[in-house]
PDB file of C-alpha atoms in Angstrom:
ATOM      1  CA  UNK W   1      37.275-141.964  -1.736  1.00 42.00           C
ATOM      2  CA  UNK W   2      34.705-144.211   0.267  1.00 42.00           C
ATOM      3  CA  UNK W   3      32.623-143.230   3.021  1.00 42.00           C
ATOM      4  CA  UNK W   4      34.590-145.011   5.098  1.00 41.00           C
ATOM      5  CA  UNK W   5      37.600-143.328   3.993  1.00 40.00           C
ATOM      6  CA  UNK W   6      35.800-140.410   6.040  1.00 43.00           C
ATOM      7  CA  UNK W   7      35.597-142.458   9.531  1.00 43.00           C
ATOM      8  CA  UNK W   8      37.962-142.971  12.149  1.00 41.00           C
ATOM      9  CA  UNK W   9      39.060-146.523  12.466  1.00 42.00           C
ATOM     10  CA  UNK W  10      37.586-146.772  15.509  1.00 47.00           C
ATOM     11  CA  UNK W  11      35.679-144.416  17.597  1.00 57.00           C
ATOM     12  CA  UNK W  12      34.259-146.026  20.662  1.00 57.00           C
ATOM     13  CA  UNK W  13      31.557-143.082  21.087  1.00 62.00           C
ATOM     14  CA  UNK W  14      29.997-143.582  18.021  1.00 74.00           C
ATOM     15  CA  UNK W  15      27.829-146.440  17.364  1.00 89.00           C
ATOM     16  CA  UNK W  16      26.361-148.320  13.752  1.00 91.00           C
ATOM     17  CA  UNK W  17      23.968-145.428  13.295  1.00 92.00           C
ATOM     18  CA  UNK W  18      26.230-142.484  14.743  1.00 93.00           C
ATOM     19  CA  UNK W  19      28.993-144.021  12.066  1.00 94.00           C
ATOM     20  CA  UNK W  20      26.415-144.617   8.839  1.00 95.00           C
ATOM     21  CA  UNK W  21      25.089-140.619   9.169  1.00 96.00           C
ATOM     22  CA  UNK W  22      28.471-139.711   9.850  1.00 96.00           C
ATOM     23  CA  UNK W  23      29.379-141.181   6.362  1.00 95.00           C
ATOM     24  CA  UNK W  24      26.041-140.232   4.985  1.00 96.00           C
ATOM     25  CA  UNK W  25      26.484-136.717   6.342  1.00 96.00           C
ATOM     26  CA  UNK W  26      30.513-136.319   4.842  1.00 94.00           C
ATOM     27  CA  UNK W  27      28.785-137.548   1.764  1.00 93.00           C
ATOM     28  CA  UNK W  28      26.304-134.971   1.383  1.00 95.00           C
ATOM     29  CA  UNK W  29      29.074-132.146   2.417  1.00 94.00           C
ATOM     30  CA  UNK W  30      31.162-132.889  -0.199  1.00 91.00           C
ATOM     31  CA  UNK W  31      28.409-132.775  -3.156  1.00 91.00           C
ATOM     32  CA  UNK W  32      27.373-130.036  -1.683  1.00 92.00           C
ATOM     33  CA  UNK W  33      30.723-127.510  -1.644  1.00 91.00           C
ATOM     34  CA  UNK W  34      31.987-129.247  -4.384  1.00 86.00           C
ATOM     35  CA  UNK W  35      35.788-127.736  -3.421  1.00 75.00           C
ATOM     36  CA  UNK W  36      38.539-129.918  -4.675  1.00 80.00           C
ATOM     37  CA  UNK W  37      40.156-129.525  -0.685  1.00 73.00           C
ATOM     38  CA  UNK W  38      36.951-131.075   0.585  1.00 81.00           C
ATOM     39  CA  UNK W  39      37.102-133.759  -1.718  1.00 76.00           C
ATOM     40  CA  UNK W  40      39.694-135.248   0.194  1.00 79.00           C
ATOM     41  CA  UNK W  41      39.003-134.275   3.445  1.00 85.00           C
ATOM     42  CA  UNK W  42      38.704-136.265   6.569  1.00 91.00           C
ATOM     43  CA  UNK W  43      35.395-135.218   7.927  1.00 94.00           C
ATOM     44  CA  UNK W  44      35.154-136.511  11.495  1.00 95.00           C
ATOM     45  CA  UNK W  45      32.546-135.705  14.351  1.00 96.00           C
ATOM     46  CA  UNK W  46      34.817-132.810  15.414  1.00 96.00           C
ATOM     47  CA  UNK W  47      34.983-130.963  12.132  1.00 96.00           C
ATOM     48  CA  UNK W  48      34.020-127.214  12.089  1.00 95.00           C
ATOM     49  CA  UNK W  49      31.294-126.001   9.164  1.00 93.00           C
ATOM     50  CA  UNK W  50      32.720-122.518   9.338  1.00 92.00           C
ATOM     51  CA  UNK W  51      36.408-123.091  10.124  1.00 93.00           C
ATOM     52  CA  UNK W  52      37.216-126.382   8.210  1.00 93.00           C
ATOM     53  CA  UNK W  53      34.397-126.652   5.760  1.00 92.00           C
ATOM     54  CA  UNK W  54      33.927-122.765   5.050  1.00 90.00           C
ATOM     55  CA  UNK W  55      30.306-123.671   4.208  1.00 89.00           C
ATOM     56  CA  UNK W  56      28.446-120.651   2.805  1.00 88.00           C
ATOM     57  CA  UNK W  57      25.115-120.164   3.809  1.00 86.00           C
ATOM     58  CA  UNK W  58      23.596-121.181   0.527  1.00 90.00           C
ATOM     59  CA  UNK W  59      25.566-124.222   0.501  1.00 90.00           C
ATOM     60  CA  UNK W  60      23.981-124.488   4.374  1.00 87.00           C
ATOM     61  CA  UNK W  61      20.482-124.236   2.485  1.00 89.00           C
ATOM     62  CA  UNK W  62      21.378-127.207   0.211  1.00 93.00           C
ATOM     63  CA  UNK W  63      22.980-129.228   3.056  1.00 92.00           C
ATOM     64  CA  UNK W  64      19.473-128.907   4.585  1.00 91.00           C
ATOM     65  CA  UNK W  65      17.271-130.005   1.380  1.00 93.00           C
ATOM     66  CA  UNK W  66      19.437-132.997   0.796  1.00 94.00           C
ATOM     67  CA  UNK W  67      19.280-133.892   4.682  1.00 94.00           C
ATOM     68  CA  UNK W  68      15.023-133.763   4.446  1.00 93.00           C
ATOM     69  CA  UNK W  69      15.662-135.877   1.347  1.00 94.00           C
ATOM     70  CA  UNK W  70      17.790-138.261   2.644  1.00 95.00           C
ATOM     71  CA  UNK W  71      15.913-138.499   6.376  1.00 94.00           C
ATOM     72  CA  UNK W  72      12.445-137.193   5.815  1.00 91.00           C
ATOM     73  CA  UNK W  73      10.158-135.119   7.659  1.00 87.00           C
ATOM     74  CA  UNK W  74      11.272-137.263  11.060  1.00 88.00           C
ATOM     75  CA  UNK W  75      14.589-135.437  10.849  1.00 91.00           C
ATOM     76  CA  UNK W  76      13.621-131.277  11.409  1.00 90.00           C
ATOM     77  CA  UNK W  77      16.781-129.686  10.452  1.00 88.00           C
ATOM     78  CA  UNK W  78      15.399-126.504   9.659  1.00 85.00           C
ATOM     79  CA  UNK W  79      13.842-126.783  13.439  1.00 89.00           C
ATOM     80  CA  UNK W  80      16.849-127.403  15.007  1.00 92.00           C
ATOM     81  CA  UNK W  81      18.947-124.802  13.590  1.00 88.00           C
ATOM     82  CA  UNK W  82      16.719-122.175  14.180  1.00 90.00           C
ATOM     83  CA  UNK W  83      16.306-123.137  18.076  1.00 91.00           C
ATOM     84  CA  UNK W  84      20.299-122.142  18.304  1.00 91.00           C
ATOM     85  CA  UNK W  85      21.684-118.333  18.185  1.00 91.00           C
ATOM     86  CA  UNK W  86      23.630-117.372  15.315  1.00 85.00           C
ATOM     87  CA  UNK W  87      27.418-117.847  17.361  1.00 88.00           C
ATOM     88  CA  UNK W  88      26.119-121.208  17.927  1.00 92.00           C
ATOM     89  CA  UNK W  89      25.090-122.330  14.084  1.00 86.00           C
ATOM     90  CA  UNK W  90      28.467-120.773  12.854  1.00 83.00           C
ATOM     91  CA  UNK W  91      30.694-122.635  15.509  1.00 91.00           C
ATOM     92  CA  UNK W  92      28.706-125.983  14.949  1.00 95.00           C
ATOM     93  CA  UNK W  93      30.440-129.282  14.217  1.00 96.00           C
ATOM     94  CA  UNK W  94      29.270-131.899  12.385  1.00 96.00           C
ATOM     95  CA  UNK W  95      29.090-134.531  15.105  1.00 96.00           C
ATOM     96  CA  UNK W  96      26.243-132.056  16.459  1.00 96.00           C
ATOM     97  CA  UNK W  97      24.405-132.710  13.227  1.00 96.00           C
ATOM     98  CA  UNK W  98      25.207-136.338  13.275  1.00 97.00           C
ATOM     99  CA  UNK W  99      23.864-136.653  17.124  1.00 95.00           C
ATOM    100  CA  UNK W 100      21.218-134.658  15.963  1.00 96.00           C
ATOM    101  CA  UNK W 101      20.081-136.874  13.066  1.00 96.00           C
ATOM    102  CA  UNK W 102      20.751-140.014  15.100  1.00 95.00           C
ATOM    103  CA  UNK W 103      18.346-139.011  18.090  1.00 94.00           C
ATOM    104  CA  UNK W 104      15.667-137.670  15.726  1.00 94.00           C
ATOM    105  CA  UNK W 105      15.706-141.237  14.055  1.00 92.00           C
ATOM    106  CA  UNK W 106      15.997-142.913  16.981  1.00 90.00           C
ATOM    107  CA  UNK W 107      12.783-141.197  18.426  1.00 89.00           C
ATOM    108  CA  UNK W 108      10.800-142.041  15.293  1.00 77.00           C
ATOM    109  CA  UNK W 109      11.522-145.718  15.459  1.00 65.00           C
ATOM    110  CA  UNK W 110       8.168-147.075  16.441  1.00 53.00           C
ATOM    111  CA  UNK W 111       6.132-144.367  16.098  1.00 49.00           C
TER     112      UNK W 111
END
């Protein structure tokens, strides 16, 4: 399976970026769980990392290394998680991460 296996055909919200981190961010998710379900999972903007994904905390720490890999220190993801509650890290989507990443890149272009 492709990254763009993971996208919606067409999503008028999202644009280039929004759609490359989406596939980026998918990508990560499933080296990270590793779970034959996810494998073949359609990860979209609205999927859940505790209801769909069932990612375990460690696998939450790993998501994050790979992400300041991947983005560098212009992407804080450590930062932004630990601005939000705990209700609001366990009912997170990924399209928050995606919007998240976006914006932080998007803010470091030119600087």
């Amino acid at each position: 399976m492709t990254m763009q296996d993971t996208l919606r055909p067409a999503d008028p919200a999202l644009d280039a970026l929004d759609t490359r981190i989406l596939g980026e961010v998918a990508e990560m998710l499933r080296e990270v769980i590793g779970e034959e379900y996810v494998v073949d999972m359609e990860i979209t903007m609205d999927t859940s990392f505790n209801e769909d994904l069932e990612l375990e905390s460690i696998e939450f720490v790993t998501l994050a290394d790979r992400m300041r890999v991947t983005y560098g220190d212009k992407v804080d993801f450590v930062g932004f998680l630990a601005e939000m509650d705990v209700d609001k890290v366990i009912n997170m989507q990924v399209g928050e991460v995606v919007r998240f990443i976006a914006d932080s890149l998007r803010a470091g272009v030119g600087s």
